[in-house]
JSON list of N, CA and C in Angstrom, two decimals:
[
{"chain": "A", "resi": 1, "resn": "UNK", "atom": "N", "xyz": [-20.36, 1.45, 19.68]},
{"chain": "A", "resi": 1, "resn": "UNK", "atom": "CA", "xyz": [-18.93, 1.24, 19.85]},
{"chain": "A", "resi": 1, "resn": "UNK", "atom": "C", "xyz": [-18.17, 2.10, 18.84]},
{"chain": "A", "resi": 2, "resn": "UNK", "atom": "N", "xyz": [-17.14, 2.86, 19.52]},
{"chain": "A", "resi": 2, "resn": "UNK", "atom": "CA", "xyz": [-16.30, 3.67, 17.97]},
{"chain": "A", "resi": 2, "resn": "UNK", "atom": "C", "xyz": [-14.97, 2.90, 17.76]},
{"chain": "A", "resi": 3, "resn": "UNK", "atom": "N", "xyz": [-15.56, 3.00, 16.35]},
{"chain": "A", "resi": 3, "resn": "UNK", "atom": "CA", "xyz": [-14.10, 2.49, 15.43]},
{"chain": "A", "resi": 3, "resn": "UNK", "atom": "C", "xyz": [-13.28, 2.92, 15.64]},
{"chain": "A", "resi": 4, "resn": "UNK", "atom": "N", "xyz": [-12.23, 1.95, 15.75]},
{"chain": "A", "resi": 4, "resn": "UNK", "atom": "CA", "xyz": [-10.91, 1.73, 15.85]},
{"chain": "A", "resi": 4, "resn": "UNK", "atom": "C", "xyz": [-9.75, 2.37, 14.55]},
{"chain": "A", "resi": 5, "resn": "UNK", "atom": "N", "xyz": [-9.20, 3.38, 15.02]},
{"chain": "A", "resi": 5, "resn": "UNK", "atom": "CA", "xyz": [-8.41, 3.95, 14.08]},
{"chain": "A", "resi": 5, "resn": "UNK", "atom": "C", "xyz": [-7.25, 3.71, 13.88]},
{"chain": "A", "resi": 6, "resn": "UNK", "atom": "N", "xyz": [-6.75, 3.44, 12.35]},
{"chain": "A", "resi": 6, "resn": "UNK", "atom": "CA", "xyz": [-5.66, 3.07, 12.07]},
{"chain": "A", "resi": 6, "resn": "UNK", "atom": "C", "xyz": [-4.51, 3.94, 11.22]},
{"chain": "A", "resi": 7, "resn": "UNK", "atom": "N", "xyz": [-3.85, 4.30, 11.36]},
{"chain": "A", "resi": 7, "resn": "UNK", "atom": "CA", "xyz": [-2.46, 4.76, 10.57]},
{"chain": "A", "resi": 7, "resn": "UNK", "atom": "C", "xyz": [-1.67, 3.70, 9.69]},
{"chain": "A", "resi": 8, "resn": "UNK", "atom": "N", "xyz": [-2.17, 3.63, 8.91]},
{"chain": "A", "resi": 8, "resn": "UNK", "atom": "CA", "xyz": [-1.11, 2.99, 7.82]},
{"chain": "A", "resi": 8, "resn": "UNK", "atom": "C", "xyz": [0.03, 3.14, 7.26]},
{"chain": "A", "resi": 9, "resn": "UNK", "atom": "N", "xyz": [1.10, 2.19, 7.58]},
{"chain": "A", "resi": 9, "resn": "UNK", "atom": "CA", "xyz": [2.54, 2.84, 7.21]},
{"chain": "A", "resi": 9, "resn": "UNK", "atom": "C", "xyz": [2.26, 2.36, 5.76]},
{"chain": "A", "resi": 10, "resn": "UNK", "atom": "N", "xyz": [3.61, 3.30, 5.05]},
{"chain": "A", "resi": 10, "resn": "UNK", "atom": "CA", "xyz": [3.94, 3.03, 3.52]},
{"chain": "A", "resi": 10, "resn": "UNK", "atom": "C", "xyz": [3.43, 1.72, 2.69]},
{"chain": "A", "resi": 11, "resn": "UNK", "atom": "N", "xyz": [4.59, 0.56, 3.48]},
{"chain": "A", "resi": 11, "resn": "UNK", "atom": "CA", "xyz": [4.40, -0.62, 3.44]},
{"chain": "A", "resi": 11, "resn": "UNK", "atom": "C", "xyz": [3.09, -1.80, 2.90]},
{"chain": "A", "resi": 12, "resn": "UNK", "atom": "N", "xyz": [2.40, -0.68, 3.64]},
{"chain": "A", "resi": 12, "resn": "UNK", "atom": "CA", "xyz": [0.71, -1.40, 3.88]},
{"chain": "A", "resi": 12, "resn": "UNK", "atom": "C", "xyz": [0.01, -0.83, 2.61]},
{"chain": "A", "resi": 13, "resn": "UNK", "atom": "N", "xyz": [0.38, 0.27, 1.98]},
{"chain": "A", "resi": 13, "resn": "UNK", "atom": "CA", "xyz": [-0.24, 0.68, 1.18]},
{"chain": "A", "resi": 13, "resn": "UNK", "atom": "C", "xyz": [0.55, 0.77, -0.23]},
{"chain": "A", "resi": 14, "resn": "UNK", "atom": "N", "xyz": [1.79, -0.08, -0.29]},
{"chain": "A", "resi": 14, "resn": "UNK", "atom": "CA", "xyz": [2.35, 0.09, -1.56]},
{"chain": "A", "resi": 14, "resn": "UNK", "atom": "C", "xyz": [1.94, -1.39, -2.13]},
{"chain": "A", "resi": 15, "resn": "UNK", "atom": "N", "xyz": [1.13, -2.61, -1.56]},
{"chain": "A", "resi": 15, "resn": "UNK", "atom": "CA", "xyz": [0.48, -3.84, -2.36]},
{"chain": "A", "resi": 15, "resn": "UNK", "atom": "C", "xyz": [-0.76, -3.03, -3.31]},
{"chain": "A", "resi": 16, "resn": "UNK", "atom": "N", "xyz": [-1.54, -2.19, -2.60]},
{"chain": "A", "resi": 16, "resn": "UNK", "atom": "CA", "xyz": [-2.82, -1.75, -3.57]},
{"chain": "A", "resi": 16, "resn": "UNK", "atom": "C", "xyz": [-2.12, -0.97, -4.78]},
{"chain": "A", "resi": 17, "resn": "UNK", "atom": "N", "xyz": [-1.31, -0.53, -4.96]},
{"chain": "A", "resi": 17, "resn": "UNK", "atom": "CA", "xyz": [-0.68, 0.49, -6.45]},
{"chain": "A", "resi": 17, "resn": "UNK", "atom": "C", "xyz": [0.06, -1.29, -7.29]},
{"chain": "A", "resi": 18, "resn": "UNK", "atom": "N", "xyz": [0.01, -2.38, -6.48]},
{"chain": "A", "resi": 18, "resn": "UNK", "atom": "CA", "xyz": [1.01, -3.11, -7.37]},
{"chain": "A", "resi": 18, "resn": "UNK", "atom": "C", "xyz": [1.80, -3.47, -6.86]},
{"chain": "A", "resi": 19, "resn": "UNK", "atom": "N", "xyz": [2.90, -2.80, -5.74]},
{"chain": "A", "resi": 19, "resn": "UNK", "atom": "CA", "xyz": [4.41, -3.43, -5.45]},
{"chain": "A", "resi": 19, "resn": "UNK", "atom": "C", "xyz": [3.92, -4.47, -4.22]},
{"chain": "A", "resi": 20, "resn": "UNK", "atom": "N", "xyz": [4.91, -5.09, -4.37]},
{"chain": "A", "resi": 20, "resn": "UNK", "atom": "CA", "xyz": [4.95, -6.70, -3.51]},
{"chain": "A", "resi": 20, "resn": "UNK", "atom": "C", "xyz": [5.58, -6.49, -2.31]},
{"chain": "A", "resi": 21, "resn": "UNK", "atom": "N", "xyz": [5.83, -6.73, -1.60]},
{"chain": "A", "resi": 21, "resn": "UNK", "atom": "CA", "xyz": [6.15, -6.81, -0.18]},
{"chain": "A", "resi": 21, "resn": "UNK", "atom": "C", "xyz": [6.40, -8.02, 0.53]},
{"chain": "A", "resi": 22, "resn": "UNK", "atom": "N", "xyz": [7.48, -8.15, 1.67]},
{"chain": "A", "resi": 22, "resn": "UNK", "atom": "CA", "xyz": [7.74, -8.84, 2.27]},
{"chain": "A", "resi": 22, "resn": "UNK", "atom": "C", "xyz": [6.70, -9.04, 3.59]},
{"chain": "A", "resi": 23, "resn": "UNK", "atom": "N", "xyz": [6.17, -10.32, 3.71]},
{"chain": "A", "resi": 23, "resn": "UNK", "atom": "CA", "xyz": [5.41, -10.47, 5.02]},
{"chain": "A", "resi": 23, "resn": "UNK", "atom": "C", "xyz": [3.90, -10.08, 4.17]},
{"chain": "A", "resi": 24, "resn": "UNK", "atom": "N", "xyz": [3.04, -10.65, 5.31]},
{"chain": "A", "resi": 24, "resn": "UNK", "atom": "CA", "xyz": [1.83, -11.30, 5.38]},
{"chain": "A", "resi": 24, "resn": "UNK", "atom": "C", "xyz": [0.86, -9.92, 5.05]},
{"chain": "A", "resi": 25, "resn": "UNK", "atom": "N", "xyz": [1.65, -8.87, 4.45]},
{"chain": "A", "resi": 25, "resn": "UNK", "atom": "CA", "xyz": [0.14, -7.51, 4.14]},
{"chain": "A", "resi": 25, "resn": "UNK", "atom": "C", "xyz": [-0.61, -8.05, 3.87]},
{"chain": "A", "resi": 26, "resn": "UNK", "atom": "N", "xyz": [-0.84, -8.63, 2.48]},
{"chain": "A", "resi": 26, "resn": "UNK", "atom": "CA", "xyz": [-1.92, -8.85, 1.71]},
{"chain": "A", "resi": 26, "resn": "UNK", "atom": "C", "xyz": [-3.13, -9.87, 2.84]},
{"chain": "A", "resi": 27, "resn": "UNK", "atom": "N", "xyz": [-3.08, -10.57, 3.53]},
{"chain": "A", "resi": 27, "resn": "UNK", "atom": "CA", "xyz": [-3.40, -11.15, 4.27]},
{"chain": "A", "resi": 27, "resn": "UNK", "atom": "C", "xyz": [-4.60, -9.94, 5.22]},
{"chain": "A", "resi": 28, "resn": "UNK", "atom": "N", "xyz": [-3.27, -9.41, 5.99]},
{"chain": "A", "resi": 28, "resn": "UNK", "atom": "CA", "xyz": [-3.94, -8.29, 6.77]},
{"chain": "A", "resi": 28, "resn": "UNK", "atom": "C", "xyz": [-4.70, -6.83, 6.32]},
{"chain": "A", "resi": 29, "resn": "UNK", "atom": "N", "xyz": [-4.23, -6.49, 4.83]},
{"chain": "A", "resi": 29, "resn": "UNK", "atom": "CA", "xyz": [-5.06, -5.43, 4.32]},
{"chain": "A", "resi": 29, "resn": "UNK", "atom": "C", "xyz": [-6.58, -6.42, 4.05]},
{"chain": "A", "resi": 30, "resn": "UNK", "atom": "N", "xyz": [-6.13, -7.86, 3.44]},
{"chain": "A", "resi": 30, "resn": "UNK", "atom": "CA", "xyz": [-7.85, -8.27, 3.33]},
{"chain": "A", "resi": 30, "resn": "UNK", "atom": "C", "xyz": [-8.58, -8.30, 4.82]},
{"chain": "A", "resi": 31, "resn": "UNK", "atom": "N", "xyz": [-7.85, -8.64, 6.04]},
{"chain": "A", "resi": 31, "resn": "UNK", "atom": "CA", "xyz": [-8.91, -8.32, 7.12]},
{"chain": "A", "resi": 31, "resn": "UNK", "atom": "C", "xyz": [-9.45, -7.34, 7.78]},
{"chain": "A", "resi": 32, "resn": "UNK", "atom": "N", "xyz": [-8.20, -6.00, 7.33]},
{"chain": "A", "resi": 32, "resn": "UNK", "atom": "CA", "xyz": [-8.91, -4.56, 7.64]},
{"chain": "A", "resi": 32, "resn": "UNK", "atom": "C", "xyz": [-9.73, -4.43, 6.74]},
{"chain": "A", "resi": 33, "resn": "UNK", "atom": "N", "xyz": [-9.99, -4.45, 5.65]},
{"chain": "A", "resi": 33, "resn": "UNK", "atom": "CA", "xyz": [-10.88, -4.31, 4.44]},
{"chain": "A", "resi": 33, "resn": "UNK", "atom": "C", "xyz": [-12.39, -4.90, 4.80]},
{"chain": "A", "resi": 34, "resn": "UNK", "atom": "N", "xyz": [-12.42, -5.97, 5.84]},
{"chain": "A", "resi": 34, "resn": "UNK", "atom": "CA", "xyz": [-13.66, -6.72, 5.86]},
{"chain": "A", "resi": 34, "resn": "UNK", "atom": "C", "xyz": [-13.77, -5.59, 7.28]},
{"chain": "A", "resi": 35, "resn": "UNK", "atom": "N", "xyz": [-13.10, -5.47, 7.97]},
{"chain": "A", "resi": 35, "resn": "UNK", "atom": "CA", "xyz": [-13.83, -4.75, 9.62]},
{"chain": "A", "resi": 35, "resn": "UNK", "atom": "C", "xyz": [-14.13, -2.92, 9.16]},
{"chain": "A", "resi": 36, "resn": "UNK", "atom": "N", "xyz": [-13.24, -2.28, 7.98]},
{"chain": "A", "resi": 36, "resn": "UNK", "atom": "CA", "xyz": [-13.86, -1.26, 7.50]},
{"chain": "A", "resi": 36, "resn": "UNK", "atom": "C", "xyz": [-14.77, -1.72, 6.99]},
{"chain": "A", "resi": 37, "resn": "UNK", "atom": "N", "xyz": [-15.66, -2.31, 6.04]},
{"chain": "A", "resi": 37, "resn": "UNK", "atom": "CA", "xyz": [-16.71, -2.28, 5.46]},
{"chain": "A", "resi": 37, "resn": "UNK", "atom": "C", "xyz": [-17.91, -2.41, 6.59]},
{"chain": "A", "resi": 38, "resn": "UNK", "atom": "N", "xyz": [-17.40, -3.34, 7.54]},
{"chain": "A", "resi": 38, "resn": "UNK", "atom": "CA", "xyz": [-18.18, -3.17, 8.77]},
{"chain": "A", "resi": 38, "resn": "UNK", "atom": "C", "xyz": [-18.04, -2.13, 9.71]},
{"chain": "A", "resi": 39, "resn": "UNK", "atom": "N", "xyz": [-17.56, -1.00, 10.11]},
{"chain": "A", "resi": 39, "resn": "UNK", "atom": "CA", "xyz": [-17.31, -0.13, 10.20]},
{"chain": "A", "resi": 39, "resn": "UNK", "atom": "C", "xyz": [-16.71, -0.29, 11.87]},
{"chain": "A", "resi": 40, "resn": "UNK", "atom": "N", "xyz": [-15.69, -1.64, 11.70]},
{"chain": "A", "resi": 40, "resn": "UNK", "atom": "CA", "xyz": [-15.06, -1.72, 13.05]},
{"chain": "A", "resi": 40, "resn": "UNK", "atom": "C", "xyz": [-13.45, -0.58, 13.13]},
{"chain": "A", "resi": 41, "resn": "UNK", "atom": "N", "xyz": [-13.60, -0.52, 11.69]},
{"chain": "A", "resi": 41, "resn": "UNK", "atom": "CA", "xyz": [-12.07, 0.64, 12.02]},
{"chain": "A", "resi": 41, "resn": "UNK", "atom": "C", "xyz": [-12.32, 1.68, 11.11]},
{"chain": "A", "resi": 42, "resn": "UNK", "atom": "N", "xyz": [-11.46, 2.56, 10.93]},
{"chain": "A", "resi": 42, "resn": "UNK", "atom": "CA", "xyz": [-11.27, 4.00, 10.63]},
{"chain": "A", "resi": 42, "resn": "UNK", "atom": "C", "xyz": [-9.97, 3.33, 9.81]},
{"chain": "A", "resi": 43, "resn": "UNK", "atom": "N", "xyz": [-9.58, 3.85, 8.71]},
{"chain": "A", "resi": 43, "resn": "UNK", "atom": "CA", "xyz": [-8.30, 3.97, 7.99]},
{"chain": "A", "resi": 43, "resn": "UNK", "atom": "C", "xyz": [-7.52, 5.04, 7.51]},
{"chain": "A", "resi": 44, "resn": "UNK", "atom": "N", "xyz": [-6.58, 5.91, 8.04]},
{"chain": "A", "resi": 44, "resn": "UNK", "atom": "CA", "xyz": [-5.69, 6.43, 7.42]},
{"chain": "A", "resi": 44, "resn": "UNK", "atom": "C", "xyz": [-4.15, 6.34, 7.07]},
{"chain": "A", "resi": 45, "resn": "UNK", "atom": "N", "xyz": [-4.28, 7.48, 5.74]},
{"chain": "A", "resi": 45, "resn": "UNK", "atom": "CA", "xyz": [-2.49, 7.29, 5.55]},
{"chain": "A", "resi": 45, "resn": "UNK", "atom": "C", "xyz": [-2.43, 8.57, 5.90]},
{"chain": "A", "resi": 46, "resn": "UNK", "atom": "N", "xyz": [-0.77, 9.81, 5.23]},
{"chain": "A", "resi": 46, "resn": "UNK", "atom": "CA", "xyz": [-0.91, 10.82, 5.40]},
{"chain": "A", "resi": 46, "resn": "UNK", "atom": "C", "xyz": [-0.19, 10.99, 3.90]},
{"chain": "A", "resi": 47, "resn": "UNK", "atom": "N", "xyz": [-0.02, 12.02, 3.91]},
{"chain": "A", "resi": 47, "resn": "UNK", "atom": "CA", "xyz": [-0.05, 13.13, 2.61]},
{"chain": "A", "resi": 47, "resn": "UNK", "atom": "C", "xyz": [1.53, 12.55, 2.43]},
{"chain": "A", "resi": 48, "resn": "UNK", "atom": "N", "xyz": [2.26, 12.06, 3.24]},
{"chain": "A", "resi": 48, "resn": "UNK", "atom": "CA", "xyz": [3.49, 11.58, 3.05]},
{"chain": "A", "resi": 48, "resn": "UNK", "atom": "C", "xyz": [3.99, 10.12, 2.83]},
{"chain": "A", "resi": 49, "resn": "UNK", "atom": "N", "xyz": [3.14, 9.52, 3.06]},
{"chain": "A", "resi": 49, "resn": "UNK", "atom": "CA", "xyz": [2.84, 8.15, 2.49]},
{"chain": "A", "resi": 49, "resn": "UNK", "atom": "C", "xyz": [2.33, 7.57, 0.99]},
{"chain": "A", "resi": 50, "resn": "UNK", "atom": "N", "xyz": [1.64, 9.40, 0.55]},
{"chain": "A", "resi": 50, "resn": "UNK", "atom": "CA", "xyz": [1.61, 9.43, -1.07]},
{"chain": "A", "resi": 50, "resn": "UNK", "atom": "C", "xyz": [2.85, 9.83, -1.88]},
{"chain": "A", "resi": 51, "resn": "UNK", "atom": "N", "xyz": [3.82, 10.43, -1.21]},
{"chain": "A", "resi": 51, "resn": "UNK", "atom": "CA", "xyz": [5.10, 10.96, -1.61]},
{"chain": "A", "resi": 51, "resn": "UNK", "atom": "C", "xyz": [6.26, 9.49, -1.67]},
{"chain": "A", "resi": 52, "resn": "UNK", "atom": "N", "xyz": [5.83, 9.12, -0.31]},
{"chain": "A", "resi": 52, "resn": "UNK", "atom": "CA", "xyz": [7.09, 8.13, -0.34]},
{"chain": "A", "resi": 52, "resn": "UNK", "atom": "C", "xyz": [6.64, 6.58, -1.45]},
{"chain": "A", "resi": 53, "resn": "UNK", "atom": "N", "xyz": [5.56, 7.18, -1.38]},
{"chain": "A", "resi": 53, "resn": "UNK", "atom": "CA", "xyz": [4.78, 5.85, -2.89]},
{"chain": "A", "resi": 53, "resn": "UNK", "atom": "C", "xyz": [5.30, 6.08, -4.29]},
{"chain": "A", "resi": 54, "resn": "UNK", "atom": "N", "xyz": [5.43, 7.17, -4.85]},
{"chain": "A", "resi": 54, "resn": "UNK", "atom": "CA", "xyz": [5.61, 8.32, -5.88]},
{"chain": "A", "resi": 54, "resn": "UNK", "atom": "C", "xyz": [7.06, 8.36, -6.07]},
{"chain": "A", "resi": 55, "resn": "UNK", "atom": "N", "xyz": [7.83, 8.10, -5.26]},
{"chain": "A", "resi": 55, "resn": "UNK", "atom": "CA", "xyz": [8.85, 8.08, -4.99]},
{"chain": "A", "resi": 55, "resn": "UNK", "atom": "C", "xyz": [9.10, 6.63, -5.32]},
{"chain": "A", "resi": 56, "resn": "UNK", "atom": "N", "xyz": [9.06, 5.90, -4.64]},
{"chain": "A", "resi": 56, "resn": "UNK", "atom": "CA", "xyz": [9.30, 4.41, -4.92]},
{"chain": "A", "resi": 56, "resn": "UNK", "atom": "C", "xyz": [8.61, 4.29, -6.57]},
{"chain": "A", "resi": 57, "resn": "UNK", "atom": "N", "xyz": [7.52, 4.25, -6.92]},
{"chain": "A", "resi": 57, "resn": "UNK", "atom": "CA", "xyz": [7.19, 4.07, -8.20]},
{"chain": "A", "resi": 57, "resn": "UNK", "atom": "C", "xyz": [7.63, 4.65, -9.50]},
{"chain": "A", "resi": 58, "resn": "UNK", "atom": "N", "xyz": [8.74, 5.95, -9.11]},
{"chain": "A", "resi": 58, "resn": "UNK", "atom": "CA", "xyz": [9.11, 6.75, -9.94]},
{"chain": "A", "resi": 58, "resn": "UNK", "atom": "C", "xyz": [10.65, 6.03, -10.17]},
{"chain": "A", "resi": 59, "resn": "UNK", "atom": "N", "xyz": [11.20, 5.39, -8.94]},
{"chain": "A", "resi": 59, "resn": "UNK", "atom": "CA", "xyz": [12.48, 4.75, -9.10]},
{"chain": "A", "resi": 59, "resn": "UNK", "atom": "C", "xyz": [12.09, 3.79, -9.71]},
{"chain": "A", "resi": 60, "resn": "UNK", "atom": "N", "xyz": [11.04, 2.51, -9.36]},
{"chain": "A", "resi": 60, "resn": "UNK", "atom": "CA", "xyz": [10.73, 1.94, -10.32]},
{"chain": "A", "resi": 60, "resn": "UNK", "atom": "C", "xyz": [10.67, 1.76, -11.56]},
{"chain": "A", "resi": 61, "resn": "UNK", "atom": "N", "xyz": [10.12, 2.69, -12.21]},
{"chain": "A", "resi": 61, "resn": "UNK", "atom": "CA", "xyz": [10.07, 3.45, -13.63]},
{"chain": "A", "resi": 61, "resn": "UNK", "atom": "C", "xyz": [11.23, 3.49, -14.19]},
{"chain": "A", "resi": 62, "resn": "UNK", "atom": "N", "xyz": [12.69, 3.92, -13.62]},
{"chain": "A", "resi": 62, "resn": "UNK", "atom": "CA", "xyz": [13.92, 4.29, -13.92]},
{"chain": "A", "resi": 62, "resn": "UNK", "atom": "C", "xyz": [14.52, 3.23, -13.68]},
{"chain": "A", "resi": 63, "resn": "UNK", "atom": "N", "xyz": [13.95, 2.10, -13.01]},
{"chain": "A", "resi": 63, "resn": "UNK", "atom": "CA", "xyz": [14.89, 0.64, -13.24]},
{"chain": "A", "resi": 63, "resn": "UNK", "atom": "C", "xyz": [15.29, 0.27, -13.99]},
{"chain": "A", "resi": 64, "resn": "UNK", "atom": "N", "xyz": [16.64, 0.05, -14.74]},
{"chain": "A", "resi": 64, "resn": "UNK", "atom": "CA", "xyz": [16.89, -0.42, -16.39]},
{"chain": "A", "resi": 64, "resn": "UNK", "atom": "C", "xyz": [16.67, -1.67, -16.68]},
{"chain": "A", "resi": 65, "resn": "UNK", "atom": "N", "xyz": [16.10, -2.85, -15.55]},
{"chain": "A", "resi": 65, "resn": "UNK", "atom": "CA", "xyz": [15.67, -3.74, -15.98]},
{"chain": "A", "resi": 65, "resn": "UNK", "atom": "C", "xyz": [14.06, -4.36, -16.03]},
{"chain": "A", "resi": 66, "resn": "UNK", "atom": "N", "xyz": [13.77, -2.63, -15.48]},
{"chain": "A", "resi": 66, "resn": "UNK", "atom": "CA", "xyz": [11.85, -2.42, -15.68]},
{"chain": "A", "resi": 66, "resn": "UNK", "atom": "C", "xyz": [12.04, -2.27, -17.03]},
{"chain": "A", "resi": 67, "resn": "UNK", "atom": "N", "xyz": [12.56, -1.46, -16.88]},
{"chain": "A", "resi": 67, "resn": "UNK", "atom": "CA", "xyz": [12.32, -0.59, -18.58]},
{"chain": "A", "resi": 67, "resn": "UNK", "atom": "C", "xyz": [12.70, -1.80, -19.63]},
{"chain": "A", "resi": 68, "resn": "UNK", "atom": "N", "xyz": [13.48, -2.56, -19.32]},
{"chain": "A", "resi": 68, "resn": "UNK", "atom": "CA", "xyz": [14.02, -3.49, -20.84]},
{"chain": "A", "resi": 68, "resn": "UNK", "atom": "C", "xyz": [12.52, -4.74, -20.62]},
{"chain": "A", "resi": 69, "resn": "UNK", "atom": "N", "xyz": [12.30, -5.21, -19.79]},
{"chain": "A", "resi": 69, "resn": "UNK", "atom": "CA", "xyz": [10.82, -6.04, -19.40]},
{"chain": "A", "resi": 69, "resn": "UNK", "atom": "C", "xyz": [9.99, -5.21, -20.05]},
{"chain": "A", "resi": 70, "resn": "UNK", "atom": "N", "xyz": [9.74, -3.81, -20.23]},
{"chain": "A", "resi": 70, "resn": "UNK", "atom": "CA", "xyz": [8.64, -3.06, -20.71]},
{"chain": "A", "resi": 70, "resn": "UNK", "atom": "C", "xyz": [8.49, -3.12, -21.91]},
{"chain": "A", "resi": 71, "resn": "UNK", "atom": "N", "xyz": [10.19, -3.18, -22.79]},
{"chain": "A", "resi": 71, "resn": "UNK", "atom": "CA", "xyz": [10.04, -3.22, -23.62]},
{"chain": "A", "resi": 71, "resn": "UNK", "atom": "C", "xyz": [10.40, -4.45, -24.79]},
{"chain": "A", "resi": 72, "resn": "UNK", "atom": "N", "xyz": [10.08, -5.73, -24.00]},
{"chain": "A", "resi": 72, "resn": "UNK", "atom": "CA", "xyz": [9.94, -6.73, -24.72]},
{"chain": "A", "resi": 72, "resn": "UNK", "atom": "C", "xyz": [8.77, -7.05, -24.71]}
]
């Protein structure tokens, strides 16, 4: 049988770096996680889903109320 391939939006992949999200990811990245190890799916992102991560984590960074949490 061939695995089932997936495209991962942003969303899906900004809980593994850390950021939180609205709705049930964490849930559903743990059940793709168990059918990849079994090799029922295929997983990708694209080269722009590392940008728009980089992006979000870089505004993050520049939050002035990250930064004052950082530095207490």
């Amino acid at each position: 049988m061939k695995a089932l391939k997936i495209l991962l939006d942003t969303s899906f992949l900004l809980p593994i770096v850390g950021v939180k999200v609205e709705g049930d990811v964490d849930d559903l990245l743990k059940r793709l996680w168990v059918k990849f190890r079994n090799r029922e799916v295929e997983i990708y992102y694209t080269e722009l889903n590392l940008l728009e991560i980089s992006w979000i984590l870089s505004r993050r960074a520049y939050d002035p109320r990250i930064q004052q949490y950082l530095r207490q």
